[in-house]
Amino acid sequence: MISARPEMPVHTIRVNKAKLHSADYIVAGQCAMILRLWSNPVRIPVFSPIPEKFRYFVERGVNSLSSAKVPAHLVQQASVQLAQGVLNQLRSMPIEIMTIRDCQRQCPDLIELQREAVETQLRLHSESFAPRIRSFAPEQIWKQNVSMNSAYALNWSELSGTKLPLLPYQSTGFGEVAAQLMADVNAHPEATSEQYTRTVDAWAARLGLRTLYQWEYRNSQS
């Protein structure tokens, strides 16, 4: 998705050819995100990492990866990628959860496409438990990642009526944090950009990530 901007005043949604069979659901989900993020067109939130804080976060990862015997020439790059990944997850997963709910409520005819998309994502998330990931990922980042994955699983467990998505997280001690993160989502039911930013901030506070970013606002007149 490419959001509208002064030189191109339309939103653009592109679908990969490999996912054309799911295009209706993909477009519906992207539209739901746009409606939330643009609920106040003169104050569109932009998640902006703070460079010096991010560098410190990366350096902590470098120390952990060095201890995990990651090859020296890969340590810096791997740490940056892991740090970027967890911040991108923090930025994107709350609104993904919100739009999954929006689509189920407003587009019931797309439920099977939604189920396929969500279950595919759940399988990707489960790779965090693989020994190859667990053996080198810094403990803090791994827990932050799995904590957010657990909230995604709990959301789908509640919507689908099956406990299966949540079982791996409950069995590894992430059931409580899943409930806490979903409580943060539920605390602000309104479909606005303010709800989105408050939820991201609440998740970040729980996960120890709140100092790493700030909100900037597009089209702001203040």
JSON list of C-alpha atoms in Angstrom, two decimals:
[
{"chain": "A", "resi": 1, "resn": "MET", "atom": "CA", "xyz": [0.00, 0.00, 0.00]},
{"chain": "A", "resi": 2, "resn": "ILE", "atom": "CA", "xyz": [1.18, 3.52, -0.85]},
{"chain": "A", "resi": 3, "resn": "SER", "atom": "CA", "xyz": [-0.59, 6.25, 1.08]},
{"chain": "A", "resi": 4, "resn": "ALA", "atom": "CA", "xyz": [-1.70, 9.45, -0.60]},
{"chain": "A", "resi": 5, "resn": "ARG", "atom": "CA", "xyz": [0.72, 12.37, -0.58]},
{"chain": "A", "resi": 6, "resn": "PRO", "atom": "CA", "xyz": [0.71, 15.86, -2.10]},
{"chain": "A", "resi": 7, "resn": "GLU", "atom": "CA", "xyz": [2.27, 14.79, -5.40]},
{"chain": "A", "resi": 8, "resn": "MET", "atom": "CA", "xyz": [0.00, 11.73, -5.65]},
{"chain": "A", "resi": 9, "resn": "PRO", "atom": "CA", "xyz": [-3.33, 12.45, -3.88]},
{"chain": "A", "resi": 10, "resn": "VAL", "atom": "CA", "xyz": [-4.70, 8.90, -4.03]},
{"chain": "A", "resi": 11, "resn": "HIS", "atom": "CA", "xyz": [-4.07, 5.73, -2.05]},
{"chain": "A", "resi": 12, "resn": "THR", "atom": "CA", "xyz": [-2.62, 2.86, -4.08]},
{"chain": "A", "resi": 13, "resn": "ILE", "atom": "CA", "xyz": [-3.00, -0.82, -3.18]},
{"chain": "A", "resi": 14, "resn": "ARG", "atom": "CA", "xyz": [-0.98, -3.35, -5.17]},
{"chain": "A", "resi": 15, "resn": "VAL", "atom": "CA", "xyz": [-1.40, -7.10, -4.97]},
{"chain": "A", "resi": 16, "resn": "ASN", "atom": "CA", "xyz": [1.38, -9.54, -5.80]},
{"chain": "A", "resi": 17, "resn": "LYS", "atom": "CA", "xyz": [0.43, -11.83, -8.68]},
{"chain": "A", "resi": 18, "resn": "ALA", "atom": "CA", "xyz": [1.15, -14.84, -6.47]},
{"chain": "A", "resi": 19, "resn": "LYS", "atom": "CA", "xyz": [-1.61, -13.68, -4.11]},
{"chain": "A", "resi": 20, "resn": "LEU", "atom": "CA", "xyz": [-4.29, -12.76, -6.62]},
{"chain": "A", "resi": 21, "resn": "HIS", "atom": "CA", "xyz": [-6.61, -15.45, -5.30]},
{"chain": "A", "resi": 22, "resn": "SER", "atom": "CA", "xyz": [-6.66, -13.54, -1.98]},
{"chain": "A", "resi": 23, "resn": "ALA", "atom": "CA", "xyz": [-6.85, -10.08, -3.55]},
{"chain": "A", "resi": 24, "resn": "ASP", "atom": "CA", "xyz": [-10.32, -9.25, -2.22]},
{"chain": "A", "resi": 25, "resn": "TYR", "atom": "CA", "xyz": [-9.26, -9.86, 1.37]},
{"chain": "A", "resi": 26, "resn": "ILE", "atom": "CA", "xyz": [-5.91, -8.11, 0.96]},
{"chain": "A", "resi": 27, "resn": "VAL", "atom": "CA", "xyz": [-7.60, -5.01, -0.46]},
{"chain": "A", "resi": 28, "resn": "ALA", "atom": "CA", "xyz": [-10.28, -5.05, 2.26]},
{"chain": "A", "resi": 29, "resn": "GLY", "atom": "CA", "xyz": [-7.61, -5.23, 4.96]},
{"chain": "A", "resi": 30, "resn": "GLN", "atom": "CA", "xyz": [-5.56, -2.41, 3.45]},
{"chain": "A", "resi": 31, "resn": "CYS", "atom": "CA", "xyz": [-8.66, -0.24, 3.14]},
{"chain": "A", "resi": 32, "resn": "ALA", "atom": "CA", "xyz": [-9.49, -0.87, 6.80]},
{"chain": "A", "resi": 33, "resn": "MET", "atom": "CA", "xyz": [-5.99, 0.27, 7.75]},
{"chain": "A", "resi": 34, "resn": "ILE", "atom": "CA", "xyz": [-6.33, 3.44, 5.66]},
{"chain": "A", "resi": 35, "resn": "LEU", "atom": "CA", "xyz": [-9.65, 4.29, 7.29]},
{"chain": "A", "resi": 36, "resn": "ARG", "atom": "CA", "xyz": [-8.07, 4.07, 10.73]},
{"chain": "A", "resi": 37, "resn": "LEU", "atom": "CA", "xyz": [-4.80, 5.83, 9.99]},
{"chain": "A", "resi": 38, "resn": "TRP", "atom": "CA", "xyz": [-6.55, 8.61, 8.04]},
{"chain": "A", "resi": 39, "resn": "SER", "atom": "CA", "xyz": [-9.44, 9.07, 10.48]},
{"chain": "A", "resi": 40, "resn": "ASN", "atom": "CA", "xyz": [-8.00, 12.55, 11.06]},
{"chain": "A", "resi": 41, "resn": "PRO", "atom": "CA", "xyz": [-6.60, 13.63, 7.66]},
{"chain": "A", "resi": 42, "resn": "VAL", "atom": "CA", "xyz": [-4.69, 16.57, 9.11]},
{"chain": "A", "resi": 43, "resn": "ARG", "atom": "CA", "xyz": [-2.91, 14.44, 11.70]},
{"chain": "A", "resi": 44, "resn": "ILE", "atom": "CA", "xyz": [-1.75, 11.15, 10.18]},
{"chain": "A", "resi": 45, "resn": "PRO", "atom": "CA", "xyz": [0.57, 9.27, 12.54]},
{"chain": "A", "resi": 46, "resn": "VAL", "atom": "CA", "xyz": [4.02, 8.19, 11.40]},
{"chain": "A", "resi": 47, "resn": "PHE", "atom": "CA", "xyz": [6.06, 5.83, 13.57]},
{"chain": "A", "resi": 48, "resn": "SER", "atom": "CA", "xyz": [9.58, 7.27, 13.68]},
{"chain": "A", "resi": 49, "resn": "PRO", "atom": "CA", "xyz": [12.50, 5.50, 15.41]},
{"chain": "A", "resi": 50, "resn": "ILE", "atom": "CA", "xyz": [14.82, 7.80, 17.35]},
{"chain": "A", "resi": 51, "resn": "PRO", "atom": "CA", "xyz": [18.28, 7.30, 15.76]},
{"chain": "A", "resi": 52, "resn": "GLU", "atom": "CA", "xyz": [20.45, 7.47, 18.88]},
{"chain": "A", "resi": 53, "resn": "LYS", "atom": "CA", "xyz": [18.10, 5.23, 20.86]},
{"chain": "A", "resi": 54, "resn": "PHE", "atom": "CA", "xyz": [17.91, 2.78, 17.99]},
{"chain": "A", "resi": 55, "resn": "ARG", "atom": "CA", "xyz": [21.73, 2.63, 17.71]},
{"chain": "A", "resi": 56, "resn": "TYR", "atom": "CA", "xyz": [21.98, 1.80, 21.41]},
{"chain": "A", "resi": 57, "resn": "PHE", "atom": "CA", "xyz": [19.37, -0.94, 20.98]},
{"chain": "A", "resi": 58, "resn": "VAL", "atom": "CA", "xyz": [21.37, -2.35, 18.07]},
{"chain": "A", "resi": 59, "resn": "GLU", "atom": "CA", "xyz": [24.60, -2.34, 20.09]},
{"chain": "A", "resi": 60, "resn": "ARG", "atom": "CA", "xyz": [22.95, -4.33, 22.85]},
{"chain": "A", "resi": 61, "resn": "GLY", "atom": "CA", "xyz": [21.99, -6.85, 20.19]},
{"chain": "A", "resi": 62, "resn": "VAL", "atom": "CA", "xyz": [25.55, -6.92, 18.88]},
{"chain": "A", "resi": 63, "resn": "ASN", "atom": "CA", "xyz": [26.78, -7.95, 22.32]},
{"chain": "A", "resi": 64, "resn": "SER", "atom": "CA", "xyz": [24.20, -10.72, 22.55]},
{"chain": "A", "resi": 65, "resn": "LEU", "atom": "CA", "xyz": [24.90, -12.01, 19.05]},
{"chain": "A", "resi": 66, "resn": "SER", "atom": "CA", "xyz": [28.64, -12.04, 19.71]},
{"chain": "A", "resi": 67, "resn": "SER", "atom": "CA", "xyz": [28.01, -14.20, 22.76]},
{"chain": "A", "resi": 68, "resn": "ALA", "atom": "CA", "xyz": [25.88, -16.50, 20.61]},
{"chain": "A", "resi": 69, "resn": "LYS", "atom": "CA", "xyz": [28.89, -17.09, 18.34]},
{"chain": "A", "resi": 70, "resn": "VAL", "atom": "CA", "xyz": [27.38, -15.48, 15.27]},
{"chain": "A", "resi": 71, "resn": "PRO", "atom": "CA", "xyz": [30.18, -14.95, 12.69]},
{"chain": "A", "resi": 72, "resn": "ALA", "atom": "CA", "xyz": [31.82, -11.58, 13.37]},
{"chain": "A", "resi": 73, "resn": "HIS", "atom": "CA", "xyz": [31.22, -10.23, 9.84]},
{"chain": "A", "resi": 74, "resn": "LEU", "atom": "CA", "xyz": [27.47, -10.83, 10.22]},
{"chain": "A", "resi": 75, "resn": "VAL", "atom": "CA", "xyz": [26.91, -9.55, 13.75]},
{"chain": "A", "resi": 76, "resn": "GLN", "atom": "CA", "xyz": [26.24, -5.87, 12.98]},
{"chain": "A", "resi": 77, "resn": "GLN", "atom": "CA", "xyz": [23.95, -6.58, 10.04]},
{"chain": "A", "resi": 78, "resn": "ALA", "atom": "CA", "xyz": [22.03, -9.24, 11.95]},
{"chain": "A", "resi": 79, "resn": "SER", "atom": "CA", "xyz": [21.56, -6.96, 14.95]},
{"chain": "A", "resi": 80, "resn": "VAL", "atom": "CA", "xyz": [20.21, -4.13, 12.79]},
{"chain": "A", "resi": 81, "resn": "GLN", "atom": "CA", "xyz": [17.79, -6.49, 11.05]},
{"chain": "A", "resi": 82, "resn": "LEU", "atom": "CA", "xyz": [16.53, -7.93, 14.33]},
{"chain": "A", "resi": 83, "resn": "ALA", "atom": "CA", "xyz": [16.06, -4.47, 15.85]},
{"chain": "A", "resi": 84, "resn": "GLN", "atom": "CA", "xyz": [14.27, -3.18, 12.77]},
{"chain": "A", "resi": 85, "resn": "GLY", "atom": "CA", "xyz": [12.12, -6.29, 12.73]},
{"chain": "A", "resi": 86, "resn": "VAL", "atom": "CA", "xyz": [10.84, -5.95, 16.29]},
{"chain": "A", "resi": 87, "resn": "LEU", "atom": "CA", "xyz": [10.09, -2.24, 15.82]},
{"chain": "A", "resi": 88, "resn": "ASN", "atom": "CA", "xyz": [8.28, -2.94, 12.56]},
{"chain": "A", "resi": 89, "resn": "GLN", "atom": "CA", "xyz": [6.28, -5.59, 14.37]},
{"chain": "A", "resi": 90, "resn": "LEU", "atom": "CA", "xyz": [5.39, -3.12, 17.11]},
{"chain": "A", "resi": 91, "resn": "ARG", "atom": "CA", "xyz": [4.29, -0.58, 14.50]},
{"chain": "A", "resi": 92, "resn": "SER", "atom": "CA", "xyz": [2.26, -2.99, 12.39]},
{"chain": "A", "resi": 93, "resn": "MET", "atom": "CA", "xyz": [0.82, -5.78, 14.51]},
{"chain": "A", "resi": 94, "resn": "PRO", "atom": "CA", "xyz": [-1.68, -3.79, 16.60]},
{"chain": "A", "resi": 95, "resn": "ILE", "atom": "CA", "xyz": [-3.33, -2.39, 13.48]},
{"chain": "A", "resi": 96, "resn": "GLU", "atom": "CA", "xyz": [-3.22, -5.81, 11.82]},
{"chain": "A", "resi": 97, "resn": "ILE", "atom": "CA", "xyz": [-5.20, -7.19, 14.74]},
{"chain": "A", "resi": 98, "resn": "MET", "atom": "CA", "xyz": [-7.67, -4.30, 14.54]},
{"chain": "A", "resi": 99, "resn": "THR", "atom": "CA", "xyz": [-8.22, -4.75, 10.81]},
{"chain": "A", "resi": 100, "resn": "ILE", "atom": "CA", "xyz": [-8.67, -8.50, 11.14]},
{"chain": "A", "resi": 101, "resn": "ARG", "atom": "CA", "xyz": [-11.56, -7.69, 13.45]},
{"chain": "A", "resi": 102, "resn": "ASP", "atom": "CA", "xyz": [-12.88, -4.99, 11.12]},
{"chain": "A", "resi": 103, "resn": "CYS", "atom": "CA", "xyz": [-12.86, -7.33, 8.14]},
{"chain": "A", "resi": 104, "resn": "GLN", "atom": "CA", "xyz": [-14.56, -10.17, 9.97]},
{"chain": "A", "resi": 105, "resn": "ARG", "atom": "CA", "xyz": [-17.32, -7.83, 11.10]},
{"chain": "A", "resi": 106, "resn": "GLN", "atom": "CA", "xyz": [-17.77, -5.88, 7.89]},
{"chain": "A", "resi": 107, "resn": "CYS", "atom": "CA", "xyz": [-16.82, -8.44, 5.22]},
{"chain": "A", "resi": 108, "resn": "PRO", "atom": "CA", "xyz": [-18.25, -11.80, 6.38]},
{"chain": "A", "resi": 109, "resn": "ASP", "atom": "CA", "xyz": [-18.20, -13.13, 2.82]},
{"chain": "A", "resi": 110, "resn": "LEU", "atom": "CA", "xyz": [-14.39, -13.02, 2.94]},
{"chain": "A", "resi": 111, "resn": "ILE", "atom": "CA", "xyz": [-14.08, -15.22, 6.02]},
{"chain": "A", "resi": 112, "resn": "GLU", "atom": "CA", "xyz": [-12.48, -18.16, 4.22]},
{"chain": "A", "resi": 113, "resn": "LEU", "atom": "CA", "xyz": [-9.87, -15.97, 2.56]},
{"chain": "A", "resi": 114, "resn": "GLN", "atom": "CA", "xyz": [-9.24, -14.35, 5.91]},
{"chain": "A", "resi": 115, "resn": "ARG", "atom": "CA", "xyz": [-8.84, -17.70, 7.62]},
{"chain": "A", "resi": 116, "resn": "GLU", "atom": "CA", "xyz": [-6.29, -18.79, 5.02]},
{"chain": "A", "resi": 117, "resn": "ALA", "atom": "CA", "xyz": [-4.31, -15.54, 5.37]},
{"chain": "A", "resi": 118, "resn": "VAL", "atom": "CA", "xyz": [-4.30, -15.52, 9.16]},
{"chain": "A", "resi": 119, "resn": "GLU", "atom": "CA", "xyz": [-3.42, -19.19, 9.51]},
{"chain": "A", "resi": 120, "resn": "THR", "atom": "CA", "xyz": [-0.54, -18.72, 7.06]},
{"chain": "A", "resi": 121, "resn": "GLN", "atom": "CA", "xyz": [0.72, -15.87, 9.24]},
{"chain": "A", "resi": 122, "resn": "LEU", "atom": "CA", "xyz": [0.35, -17.97, 12.37]},
{"chain": "A", "resi": 123, "resn": "ARG", "atom": "CA", "xyz": [2.53, -20.67, 10.82]},
{"chain": "A", "resi": 124, "resn": "LEU", "atom": "CA", "xyz": [5.19, -18.08, 10.02]},
{"chain": "A", "resi": 125, "resn": "HIS", "atom": "CA", "xyz": [5.05, -16.80, 13.58]},
{"chain": "A", "resi": 126, "resn": "SER", "atom": "CA", "xyz": [5.56, -20.30, 14.95]},
{"chain": "A", "resi": 127, "resn": "GLU", "atom": "CA", "xyz": [9.02, -20.35, 13.37]},
{"chain": "A", "resi": 128, "resn": "SER", "atom": "CA", "xyz": [10.18, -18.18, 16.29]},
{"chain": "A", "resi": 129, "resn": "PHE", "atom": "CA", "xyz": [10.21, -21.36, 18.37]},
{"chain": "A", "resi": 130, "resn": "ALA", "atom": "CA", "xyz": [12.56, -23.16, 15.95]},
{"chain": "A", "resi": 131, "resn": "PRO", "atom": "CA", "xyz": [15.95, -24.06, 17.48]},
{"chain": "A", "resi": 132, "resn": "ARG", "atom": "CA", "xyz": [17.83, -22.23, 14.70]},
{"chain": "A", "resi": 133, "resn": "ILE", "atom": "CA", "xyz": [16.06, -18.99, 15.65]},
{"chain": "A", "resi": 134, "resn": "ARG", "atom": "CA", "xyz": [16.14, -19.57, 19.37]},
{"chain": "A", "resi": 135, "resn": "SER", "atom": "CA", "xyz": [19.86, -20.32, 19.37]},
{"chain": "A", "resi": 136, "resn": "PHE", "atom": "CA", "xyz": [21.02, -16.91, 18.14]},
{"chain": "A", "resi": 137, "resn": "ALA", "atom": "CA", "xyz": [18.23, -14.36, 18.68]},
{"chain": "A", "resi": 138, "resn": "PRO", "atom": "CA", "xyz": [18.93, -12.05, 21.63]},
{"chain": "A", "resi": 139, "resn": "GLU", "atom": "CA", "xyz": [16.72, -13.09, 24.54]},
{"chain": "A", "resi": 140, "resn": "GLN", "atom": "CA", "xyz": [15.05, -9.68, 24.89]},
{"chain": "A", "resi": 141, "resn": "ILE", "atom": "CA", "xyz": [14.15, -9.38, 21.21]},
{"chain": "A", "resi": 142, "resn": "TRP", "atom": "CA", "xyz": [12.98, -12.98, 21.06]},
{"chain": "A", "resi": 143, "resn": "LYS", "atom": "CA", "xyz": [10.62, -12.44, 23.99]},
{"chain": "A", "resi": 144, "resn": "GLN", "atom": "CA", "xyz": [9.31, -9.18, 22.51]},
{"chain": "A", "resi": 145, "resn": "ASN", "atom": "CA", "xyz": [8.67, -10.88, 19.19]},
{"chain": "A", "resi": 146, "resn": "VAL", "atom": "CA", "xyz": [6.94, -13.92, 20.68]},
{"chain": "A", "resi": 147, "resn": "SER", "atom": "CA", "xyz": [4.89, -11.74, 23.04]},
{"chain": "A", "resi": 148, "resn": "MET", "atom": "CA", "xyz": [3.41, -9.84, 20.10]},
{"chain": "A", "resi": 149, "resn": "ASN", "atom": "CA", "xyz": [2.90, -13.07, 18.18]},
{"chain": "A", "resi": 150, "resn": "SER", "atom": "CA", "xyz": [0.99, -14.42, 21.17]},
{"chain": "A", "resi": 151, "resn": "ALA", "atom": "CA", "xyz": [-1.45, -11.48, 21.05]},
{"chain": "A", "resi": 152, "resn": "TYR", "atom": "CA", "xyz": [-2.04, -12.12, 17.34]},
{"chain": "A", "resi": 153, "resn": "ALA", "atom": "CA", "xyz": [-2.75, -15.77, 18.15]},
{"chain": "A", "resi": 154, "resn": "LEU", "atom": "CA", "xyz": [-5.12, -14.88, 20.99]},
{"chain": "A", "resi": 155, "resn": "ASN", "atom": "CA", "xyz": [-7.04, -12.50, 18.76]},
{"chain": "A", "resi": 156, "resn": "TRP", "atom": "CA", "xyz": [-7.61, -15.20, 16.15]},
{"chain": "A", "resi": 157, "resn": "SER", "atom": "CA", "xyz": [-8.37, -17.78, 18.81]},
{"chain": "A", "resi": 158, "resn": "GLU", "atom": "CA", "xyz": [-11.17, -15.55, 20.10]},
{"chain": "A", "resi": 159, "resn": "LEU", "atom": "CA", "xyz": [-12.52, -14.75, 16.63]},
{"chain": "A", "resi": 160, "resn": "SER", "atom": "CA", "xyz": [-12.35, -18.30, 15.30]},
{"chain": "A", "resi": 161, "resn": "GLY", "atom": "CA", "xyz": [-13.56, -20.04, 18.43]},
{"chain": "A", "resi": 162, "resn": "THR", "atom": "CA", "xyz": [-10.64, -22.46, 18.59]},
{"chain": "A", "resi": 163, "resn": "LYS", "atom": "CA", "xyz": [-7.88, -22.57, 21.20]},
{"chain": "A", "resi": 164, "resn": "LEU", "atom": "CA", "xyz": [-5.36, -24.20, 18.87]},
{"chain": "A", "resi": 165, "resn": "PRO", "atom": "CA", "xyz": [-3.57, -20.99, 17.75]},
{"chain": "A", "resi": 166, "resn": "LEU", "atom": "CA", "xyz": [-2.82, -20.03, 21.33]},
{"chain": "A", "resi": 167, "resn": "LEU", "atom": "CA", "xyz": [-1.63, -23.40, 22.64]},
{"chain": "A", "resi": 168, "resn": "PRO", "atom": "CA", "xyz": [2.08, -23.00, 21.72]},
{"chain": "A", "resi": 169, "resn": "TYR", "atom": "CA", "xyz": [2.16, -19.66, 23.54]},
{"chain": "A", "resi": 170, "resn": "GLN", "atom": "CA", "xyz": [0.33, -20.88, 26.62]},
{"chain": "A", "resi": 171, "resn": "SER", "atom": "CA", "xyz": [2.62, -23.88, 26.89]},
{"chain": "A", "resi": 172, "resn": "THR", "atom": "CA", "xyz": [5.71, -21.64, 26.79]},
{"chain": "A", "resi": 173, "resn": "GLY", "atom": "CA", "xyz": [4.47, -19.10, 29.32]},
{"chain": "A", "resi": 174, "resn": "PHE", "atom": "CA", "xyz": [3.19, -16.35, 27.01]},
{"chain": "A", "resi": 175, "resn": "GLY", "atom": "CA", "xyz": [-0.51, -16.71, 27.75]},
{"chain": "A", "resi": 176, "resn": "GLU", "atom": "CA", "xyz": [-0.55, -13.91, 30.32]},
{"chain": "A", "resi": 177, "resn": "VAL", "atom": "CA", "xyz": [1.26, -11.35, 28.17]},
{"chain": "A", "resi": 178, "resn": "ALA", "atom": "CA", "xyz": [-1.06, -12.22, 25.27]},
{"chain": "A", "resi": 179, "resn": "ALA", "atom": "CA", "xyz": [-4.04, -11.33, 27.45]},
{"chain": "A", "resi": 180, "resn": "GLN", "atom": "CA", "xyz": [-2.40, -8.10, 28.60]},
{"chain": "A", "resi": 181, "resn": "LEU", "atom": "CA", "xyz": [-1.59, -6.95, 25.07]},
{"chain": "A", "resi": 182, "resn": "MET", "atom": "CA", "xyz": [-5.11, -7.76, 23.88]},
{"chain": "A", "resi": 183, "resn": "ALA", "atom": "CA", "xyz": [-6.51, -5.85, 26.84]},
{"chain": "A", "resi": 184, "resn": "ASP", "atom": "CA", "xyz": [-4.60, -2.84, 25.51]},
{"chain": "A", "resi": 185, "resn": "VAL", "atom": "CA", "xyz": [-6.26, -3.30, 22.12]},
{"chain": "A", "resi": 186, "resn": "ASN", "atom": "CA", "xyz": [-9.70, -3.61, 23.72]},
{"chain": "A", "resi": 187, "resn": "ALA", "atom": "CA", "xyz": [-9.17, -0.58, 25.96]},
{"chain": "A", "resi": 188, "resn": "HIS", "atom": "CA", "xyz": [-9.77, 1.78, 23.04]},
{"chain": "A", "resi": 189, "resn": "PRO", "atom": "CA", "xyz": [-12.64, 0.46, 20.85]},
{"chain": "A", "resi": 190, "resn": "GLU", "atom": "CA", "xyz": [-12.95, 3.49, 18.58]},
{"chain": "A", "resi": 191, "resn": "ALA", "atom": "CA", "xyz": [-11.66, 3.04, 15.02]},
{"chain": "A", "resi": 192, "resn": "THR", "atom": "CA", "xyz": [-9.33, 6.05, 14.95]},
{"chain": "A", "resi": 193, "resn": "SER", "atom": "CA", "xyz": [-5.67, 6.83, 14.49]},
{"chain": "A", "resi": 194, "resn": "GLU", "atom": "CA", "xyz": [-5.57, 7.91, 18.14]},
{"chain": "A", "resi": 195, "resn": "GLN", "atom": "CA", "xyz": [-6.66, 4.42, 19.17]},
{"chain": "A", "resi": 196, "resn": "TYR", "atom": "CA", "xyz": [-3.86, 2.99, 17.05]},
{"chain": "A", "resi": 197, "resn": "THR", "atom": "CA", "xyz": [-1.12, 5.20, 18.53]},
{"chain": "A", "resi": 198, "resn": "ARG", "atom": "CA", "xyz": [-2.34, 4.67, 22.11]},
{"chain": "A", "resi": 199, "resn": "THR", "atom": "CA", "xyz": [-2.32, 0.90, 21.59]},
{"chain": "A", "resi": 200, "resn": "VAL", "atom": "CA", "xyz": [1.17, 0.90, 20.11]},
{"chain": "A", "resi": 201, "resn": "ASP", "atom": "CA", "xyz": [2.38, 3.02, 23.05]},
{"chain": "A", "resi": 202, "resn": "ALA", "atom": "CA", "xyz": [0.76, 0.66, 25.56]},
{"chain": "A", "resi": 203, "resn": "TRP", "atom": "CA", "xyz": [2.39, -2.37, 23.92]},
{"chain": "A", "resi": 204, "resn": "ALA", "atom": "CA", "xyz": [5.74, -0.59, 23.80]},
{"chain": "A", "resi": 205, "resn": "ALA", "atom": "CA", "xyz": [5.53, 0.24, 27.51]},
{"chain": "A", "resi": 206, "resn": "ARG", "atom": "CA", "xyz": [4.85, -3.41, 28.38]},
{"chain": "A", "resi": 207, "resn": "LEU", "atom": "CA", "xyz": [7.66, -4.67, 26.15]},
{"chain": "A", "resi": 208, "resn": "GLY", "atom": "CA", "xyz": [10.35, -2.14, 27.05]},
{"chain": "A", "resi": 209, "resn": "LEU", "atom": "CA", "xyz": [10.37, -0.41, 23.66]},
{"chain": "A", "resi": 210, "resn": "ARG", "atom": "CA", "xyz": [8.74, 2.93, 24.42]},
{"chain": "A", "resi": 211, "resn": "THR", "atom": "CA", "xyz": [11.96, 4.99, 24.40]},
{"chain": "A", "resi": 212, "resn": "LEU", "atom": "CA", "xyz": [12.96, 3.87, 20.91]},
{"chain": "A", "resi": 213, "resn": "TYR", "atom": "CA", "xyz": [10.52, 5.87, 18.79]},
{"chain": "A", "resi": 214, "resn": "GLN", "atom": "CA", "xyz": [8.36, 8.94, 18.62]},
{"chain": "A", "resi": 215, "resn": "TRP", "atom": "CA", "xyz": [5.25, 9.90, 16.68]},
{"chain": "A", "resi": 216, "resn": "GLU", "atom": "CA", "xyz": [5.41, 12.41, 13.89]},
{"chain": "A", "resi": 217, "resn": "TYR", "atom": "CA", "xyz": [2.34, 13.58, 12.03]},
{"chain": "A", "resi": 218, "resn": "ARG", "atom": "CA", "xyz": [1.80, 14.13, 8.33]},
{"chain": "A", "resi": 219, "resn": "ASN", "atom": "CA", "xyz": [-0.36, 17.06, 7.21]},
{"chain": "A", "resi": 220, "resn": "SER", "atom": "CA", "xyz": [-0.18, 18.47, 10.73]},
{"chain": "A", "resi": 221, "resn": "GLN", "atom": "CA", "xyz": [-1.00, 22.14, 11.01]},
{"chain": "A", "resi": 222, "resn": "SER", "atom": "CA", "xyz": [0.46, 22.49, 14.52]}
]
